[in-house]
Each structure stands twice: as C-alpha cells, then as structure tokens.
CSV table of C-alpha atoms and ligand atoms in Angstrom, one decimal:
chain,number,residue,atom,x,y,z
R,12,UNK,CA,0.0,0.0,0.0
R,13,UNK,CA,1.2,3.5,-1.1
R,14,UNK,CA,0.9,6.6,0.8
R,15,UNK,CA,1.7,10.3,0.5
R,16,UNK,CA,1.8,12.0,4.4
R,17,UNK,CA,1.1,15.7,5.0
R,18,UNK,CA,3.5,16.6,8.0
R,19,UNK,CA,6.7,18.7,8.1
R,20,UNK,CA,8.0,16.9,11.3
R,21,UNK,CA,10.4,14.4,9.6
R,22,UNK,CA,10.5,12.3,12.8
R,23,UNK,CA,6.7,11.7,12.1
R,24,UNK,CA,7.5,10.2,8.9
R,25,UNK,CA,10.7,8.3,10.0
R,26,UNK,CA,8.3,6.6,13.0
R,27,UNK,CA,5.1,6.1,10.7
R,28,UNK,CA,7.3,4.7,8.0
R,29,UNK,CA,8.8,1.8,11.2
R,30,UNK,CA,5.5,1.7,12.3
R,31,UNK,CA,3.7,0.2,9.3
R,32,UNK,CA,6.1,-1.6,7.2
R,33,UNK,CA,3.3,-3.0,4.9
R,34,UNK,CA,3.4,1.1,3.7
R,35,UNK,CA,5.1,3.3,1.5
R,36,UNK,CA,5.0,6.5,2.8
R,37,UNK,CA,6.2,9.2,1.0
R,38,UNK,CA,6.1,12.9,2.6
R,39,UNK,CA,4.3,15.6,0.6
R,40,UNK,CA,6.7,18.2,0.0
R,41,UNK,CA,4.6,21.6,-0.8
R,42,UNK,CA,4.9,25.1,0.3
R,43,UNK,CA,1.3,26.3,0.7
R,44,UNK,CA,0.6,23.5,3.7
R,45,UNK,CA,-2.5,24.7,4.9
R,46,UNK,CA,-2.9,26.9,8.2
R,47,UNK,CA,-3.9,24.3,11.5
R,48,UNK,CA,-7.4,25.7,12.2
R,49,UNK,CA,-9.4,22.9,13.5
R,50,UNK,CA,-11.1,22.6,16.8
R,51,UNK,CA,-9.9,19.3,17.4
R,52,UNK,CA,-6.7,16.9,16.2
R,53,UNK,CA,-9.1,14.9,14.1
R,54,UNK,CA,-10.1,18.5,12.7
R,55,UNK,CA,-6.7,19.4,12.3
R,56,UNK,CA,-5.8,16.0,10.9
R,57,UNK,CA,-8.7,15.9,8.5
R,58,UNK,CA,-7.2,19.3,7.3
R,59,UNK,CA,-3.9,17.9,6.6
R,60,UNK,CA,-5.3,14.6,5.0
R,61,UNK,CA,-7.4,16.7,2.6
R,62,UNK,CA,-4.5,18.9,1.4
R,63,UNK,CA,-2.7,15.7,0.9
R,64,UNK,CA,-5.7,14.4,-1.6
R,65,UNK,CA,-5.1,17.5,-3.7
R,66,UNK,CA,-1.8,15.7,-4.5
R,67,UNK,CA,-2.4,11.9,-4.3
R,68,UNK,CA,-2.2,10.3,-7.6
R,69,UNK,CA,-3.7,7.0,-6.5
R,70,UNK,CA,-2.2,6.8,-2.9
R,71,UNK,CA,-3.5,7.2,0.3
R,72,UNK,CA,-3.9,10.6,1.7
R,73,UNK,CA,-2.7,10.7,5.6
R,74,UNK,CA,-2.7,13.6,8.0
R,75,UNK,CA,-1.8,13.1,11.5
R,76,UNK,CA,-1.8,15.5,14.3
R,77,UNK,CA,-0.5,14.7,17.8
R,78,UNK,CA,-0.4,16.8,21.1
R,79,UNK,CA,0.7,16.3,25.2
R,80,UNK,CA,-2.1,17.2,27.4
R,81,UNK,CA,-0.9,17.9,30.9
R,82,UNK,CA,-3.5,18.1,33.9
R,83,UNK,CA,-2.3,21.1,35.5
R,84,UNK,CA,-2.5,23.4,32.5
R,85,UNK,CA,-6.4,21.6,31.8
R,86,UNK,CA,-5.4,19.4,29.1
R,87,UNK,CA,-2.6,22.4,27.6
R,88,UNK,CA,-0.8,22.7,25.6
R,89,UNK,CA,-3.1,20.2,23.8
R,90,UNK,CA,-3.8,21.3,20.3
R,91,UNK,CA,-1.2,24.1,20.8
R,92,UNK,CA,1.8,21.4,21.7
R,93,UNK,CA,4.1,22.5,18.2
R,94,UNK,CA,3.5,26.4,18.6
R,95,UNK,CA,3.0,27.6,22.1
R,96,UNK,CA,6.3,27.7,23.5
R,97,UNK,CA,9.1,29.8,21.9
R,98,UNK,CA,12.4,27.8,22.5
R,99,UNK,CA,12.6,24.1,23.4
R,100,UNK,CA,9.0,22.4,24.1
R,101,UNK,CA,9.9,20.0,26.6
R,102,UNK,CA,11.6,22.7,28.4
R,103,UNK,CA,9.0,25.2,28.4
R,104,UNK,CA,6.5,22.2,29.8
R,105,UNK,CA,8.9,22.0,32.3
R,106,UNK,CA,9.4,25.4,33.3
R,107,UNK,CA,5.3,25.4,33.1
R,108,UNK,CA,4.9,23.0,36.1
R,109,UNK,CA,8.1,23.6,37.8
R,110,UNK,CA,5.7,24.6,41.0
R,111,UNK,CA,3.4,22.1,41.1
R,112,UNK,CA,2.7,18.5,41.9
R,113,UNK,CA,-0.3,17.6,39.4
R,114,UNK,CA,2.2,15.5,36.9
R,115,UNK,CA,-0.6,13.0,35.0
R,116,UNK,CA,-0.3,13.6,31.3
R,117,UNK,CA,-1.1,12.0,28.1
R,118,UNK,CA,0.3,12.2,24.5
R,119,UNK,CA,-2.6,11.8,21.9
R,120,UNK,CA,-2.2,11.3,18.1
R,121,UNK,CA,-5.1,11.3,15.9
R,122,UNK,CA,-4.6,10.2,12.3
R,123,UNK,CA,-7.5,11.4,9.4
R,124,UNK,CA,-6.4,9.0,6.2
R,125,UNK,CA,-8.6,8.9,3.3
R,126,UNK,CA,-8.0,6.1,0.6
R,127,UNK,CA,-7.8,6.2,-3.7
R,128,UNK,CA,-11.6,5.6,-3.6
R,129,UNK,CA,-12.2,9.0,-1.2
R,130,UNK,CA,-13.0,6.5,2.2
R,131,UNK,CA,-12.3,7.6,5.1
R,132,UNK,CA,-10.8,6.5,7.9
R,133,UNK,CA,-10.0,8.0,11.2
R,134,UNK,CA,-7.3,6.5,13.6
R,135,UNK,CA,-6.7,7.4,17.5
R,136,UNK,CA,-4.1,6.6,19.8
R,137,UNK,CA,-3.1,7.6,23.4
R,138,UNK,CA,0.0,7.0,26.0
R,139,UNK,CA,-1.1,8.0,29.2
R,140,UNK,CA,2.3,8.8,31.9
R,141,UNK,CA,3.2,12.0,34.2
R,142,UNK,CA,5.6,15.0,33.3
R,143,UNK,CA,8.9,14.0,35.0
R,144,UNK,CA,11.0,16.3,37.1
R,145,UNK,CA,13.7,16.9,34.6
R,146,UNK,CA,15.0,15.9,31.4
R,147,UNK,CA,16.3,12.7,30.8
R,148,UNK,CA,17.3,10.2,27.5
R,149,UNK,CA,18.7,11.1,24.0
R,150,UNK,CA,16.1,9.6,21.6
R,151,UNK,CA,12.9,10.6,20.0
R,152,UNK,CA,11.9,14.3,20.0
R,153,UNK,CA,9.5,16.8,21.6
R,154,UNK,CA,8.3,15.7,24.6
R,155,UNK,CA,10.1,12.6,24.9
R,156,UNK,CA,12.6,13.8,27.2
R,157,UNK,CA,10.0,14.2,29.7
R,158,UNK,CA,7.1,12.2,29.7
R,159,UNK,CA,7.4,8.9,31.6
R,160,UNK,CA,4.4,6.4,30.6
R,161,UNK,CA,1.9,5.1,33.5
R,162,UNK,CA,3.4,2.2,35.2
R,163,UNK,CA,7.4,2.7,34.0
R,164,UNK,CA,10.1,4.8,35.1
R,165,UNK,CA,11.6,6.2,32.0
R,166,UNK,CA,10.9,8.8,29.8
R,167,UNK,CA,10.2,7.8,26.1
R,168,UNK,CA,13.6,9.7,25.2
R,169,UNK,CA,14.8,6.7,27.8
R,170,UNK,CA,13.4,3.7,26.5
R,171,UNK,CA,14.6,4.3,23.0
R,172,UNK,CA,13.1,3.8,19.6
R,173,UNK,CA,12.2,0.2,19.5
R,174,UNK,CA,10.0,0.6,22.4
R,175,UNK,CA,8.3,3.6,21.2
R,176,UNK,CA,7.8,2.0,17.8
R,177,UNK,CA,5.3,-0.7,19.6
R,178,UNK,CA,3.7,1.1,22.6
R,179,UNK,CA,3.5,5.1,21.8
R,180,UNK,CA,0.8,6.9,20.9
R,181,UNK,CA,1.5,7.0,17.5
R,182,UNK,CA,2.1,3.7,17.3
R,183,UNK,CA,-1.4,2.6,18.5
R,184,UNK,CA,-2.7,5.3,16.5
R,185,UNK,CA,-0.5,3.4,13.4
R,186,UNK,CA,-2.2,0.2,14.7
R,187,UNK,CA,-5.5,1.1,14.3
R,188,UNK,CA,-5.2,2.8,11.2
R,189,UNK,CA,-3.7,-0.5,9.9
R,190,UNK,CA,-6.5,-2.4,10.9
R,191,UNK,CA,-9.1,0.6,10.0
R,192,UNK,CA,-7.6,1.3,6.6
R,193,UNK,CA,-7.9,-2.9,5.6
R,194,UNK,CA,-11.4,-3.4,6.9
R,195,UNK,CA,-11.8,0.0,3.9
R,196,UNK,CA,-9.8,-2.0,1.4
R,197,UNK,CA,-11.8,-5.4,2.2
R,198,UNK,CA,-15.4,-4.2,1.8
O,211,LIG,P1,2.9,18.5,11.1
O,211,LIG,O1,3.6,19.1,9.9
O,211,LIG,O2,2.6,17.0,10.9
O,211,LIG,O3,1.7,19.3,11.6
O,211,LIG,P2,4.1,19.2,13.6
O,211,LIG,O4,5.4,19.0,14.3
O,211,LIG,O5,3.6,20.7,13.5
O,211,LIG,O6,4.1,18.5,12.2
O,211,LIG,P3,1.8,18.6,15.3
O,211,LIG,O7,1.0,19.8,14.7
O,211,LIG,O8,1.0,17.3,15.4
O,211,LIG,O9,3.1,18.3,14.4
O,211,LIG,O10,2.3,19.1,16.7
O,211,LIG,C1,2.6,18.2,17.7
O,211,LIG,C2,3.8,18.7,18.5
O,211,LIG,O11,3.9,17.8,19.6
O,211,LIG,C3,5.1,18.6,17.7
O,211,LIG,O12,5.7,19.8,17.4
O,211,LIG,C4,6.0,17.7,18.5
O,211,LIG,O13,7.2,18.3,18.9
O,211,LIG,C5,5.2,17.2,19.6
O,211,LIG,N1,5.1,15.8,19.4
O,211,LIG,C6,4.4,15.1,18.5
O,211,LIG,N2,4.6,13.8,18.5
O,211,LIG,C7,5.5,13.6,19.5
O,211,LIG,C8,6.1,12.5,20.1
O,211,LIG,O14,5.9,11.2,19.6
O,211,LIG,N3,6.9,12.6,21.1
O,211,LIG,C9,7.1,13.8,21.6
O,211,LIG,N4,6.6,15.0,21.2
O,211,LIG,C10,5.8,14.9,20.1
C-alpha cells in the first residue's frame, strides 16, 4: 500500500514509516501546507489529509496531528503542543509545572487518512504517563525527554526507539489505522 503523508516533522514520517512496514509512505513536500485551524486533532488531521488528496495520484492521503495534554495546565498545551512555546518544548513544559505536583499527562495522536476511492478513515491513539522532574534520554523528539508512561520509570527519550515504535501513541494510533484502513480495502 502507497501513501503520501502531510506533516513537516520528519521524525513523524521516519516513526510512521517503522511503524507500518506493509506502507510506503512518502512525505508531501509543498509550500502552501494549509494553516492548523481545526477545533480538534481529528479536525486538524482531517485538514492535513485533505490537502494531501489534492496531490495523491492513487495513494493514500494521511494527516496526522498529535499533542501532550498535561493536567495542571487543563489538558494544555493540547492542540497548541508544536507552537506555544518559543524555544525548546519540553523545556518550556517543564518550566510550566516547575511549582506544582499535578504530573498526569497524556500524549494523543489522531490520524485522518482517506484512501484512492475518497473513504475515510480515522485513527486514535493515546499513551497516558506524568511529566517528569527533569529531562532525561537522547532519543525521539518533543516531549520525549519528559514524559514517563503510566506504570514505567523512564521517559520515552529513555526507553529508545524500539519501544516507542510498539507502545507510543502513534504507534497505536498506526495500529489502528492498519486495521481501520484494511477493513476500507476489504469491503
Ligand atoms: P505536522 O507538519 O505534521 O503538523 P508538527 O510538528 O507541527 O508537524 P503537530 O501539529 O502534530 O506536528 O504538533 C505536535 C507537536 O507535539 C510537535 O511539534 C512535536 O514536537 C510534539 N510531538 C508530536 N509527537 C510527539 C512524540 O511522539 N513525542 C514527543 N513529542 C511529540
């Protein structure tokens, strides 16, 4: 199965790409990516996977938009996750709860594909953890540094690729969009 993804993050691609190796995913390379104005990451996803159509020659058409939601900001940065800090993210999150103890947080990815045939299917996936103290591990990106899944004690950026590639949130998100996107291509 082919695919053309809508994203600029090039570590979205690389871990979609390892995360359904049945796919070939190529990146849509465009400068006019539309502006993120959706209510909601299926919104925003749905925007992205649309913009992608206008280029699929028959491929798939994915978007994919992801966000940490922290319980002491009320689910923030949420939707906001890639714009509302101004240097490193995982160090503004950090600097946001520096004074308190309300650490649960979850990382959410919603993914809006749409096949050759114009069906569409929609794809979610969550990792629920707390916001560590510090920073800690080298791989991944974001908000790996910092987020340590429910019932673990390292960060994402800790327990490395291979782990991420099975139990993230955009893996389950990739998961269900595998089975989602063959039950389309079966009926
Ligand atoms: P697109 O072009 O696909 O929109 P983006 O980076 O703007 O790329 P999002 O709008 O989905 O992506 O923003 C989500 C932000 O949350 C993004 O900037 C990341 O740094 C962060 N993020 C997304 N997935 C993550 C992950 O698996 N681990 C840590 N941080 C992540």
């Amino acid at each position: 199965m082919r695919a053309l993804l809508a994203s600029q993050n090039a570590n979205k691609l690389a871990e979609l790409r390892a995360m359904l190796p049945d796919w070939e995913i190529e990146p849509l390379v465009a400068d006019d990516y539309p502006e993120e104005t959706g209510a909601s990451y299926e919104e925003n996803a749905r925007i992205k996977a649309r913009f992608a159509r206008t280029h699929a020659d028959g491929v798939w058409a994915i978007g994919e938009d992801s966000g940490i939601e922290a319980d002491a900001l009320d689910g923030g940065p949420g939707l906001h996750s890639a714009r509302w800090a101004a240097g490193d993210q995982a160090d503004a999150l950090l600097a946001a709860l520096a004074d308190t103890d309300v650490r649960g947080a979850r990382m959410r990815t919603v993914i809006v594909a749409v096949s050759p045939a114009g069906d569409e299917v929609v794809a979610v996936g969550v990792l629920e953890g707390e916001i560590a103290r510090e920073r800690r591990g080298t791989t991944g990106f974001g908000y790996d540094p910092i987020f340590v899944p429910t019932g673990l004690t390292q960060t994402v950026a800790e327990l490395g690729e291979e782990w991420k590639n099975v139990h993230s949130h955009r893996a389950r998100a990739a998961q269900a969009f595998a089975a989602a996107s063959a039950r389309a291509m079966r009926s």
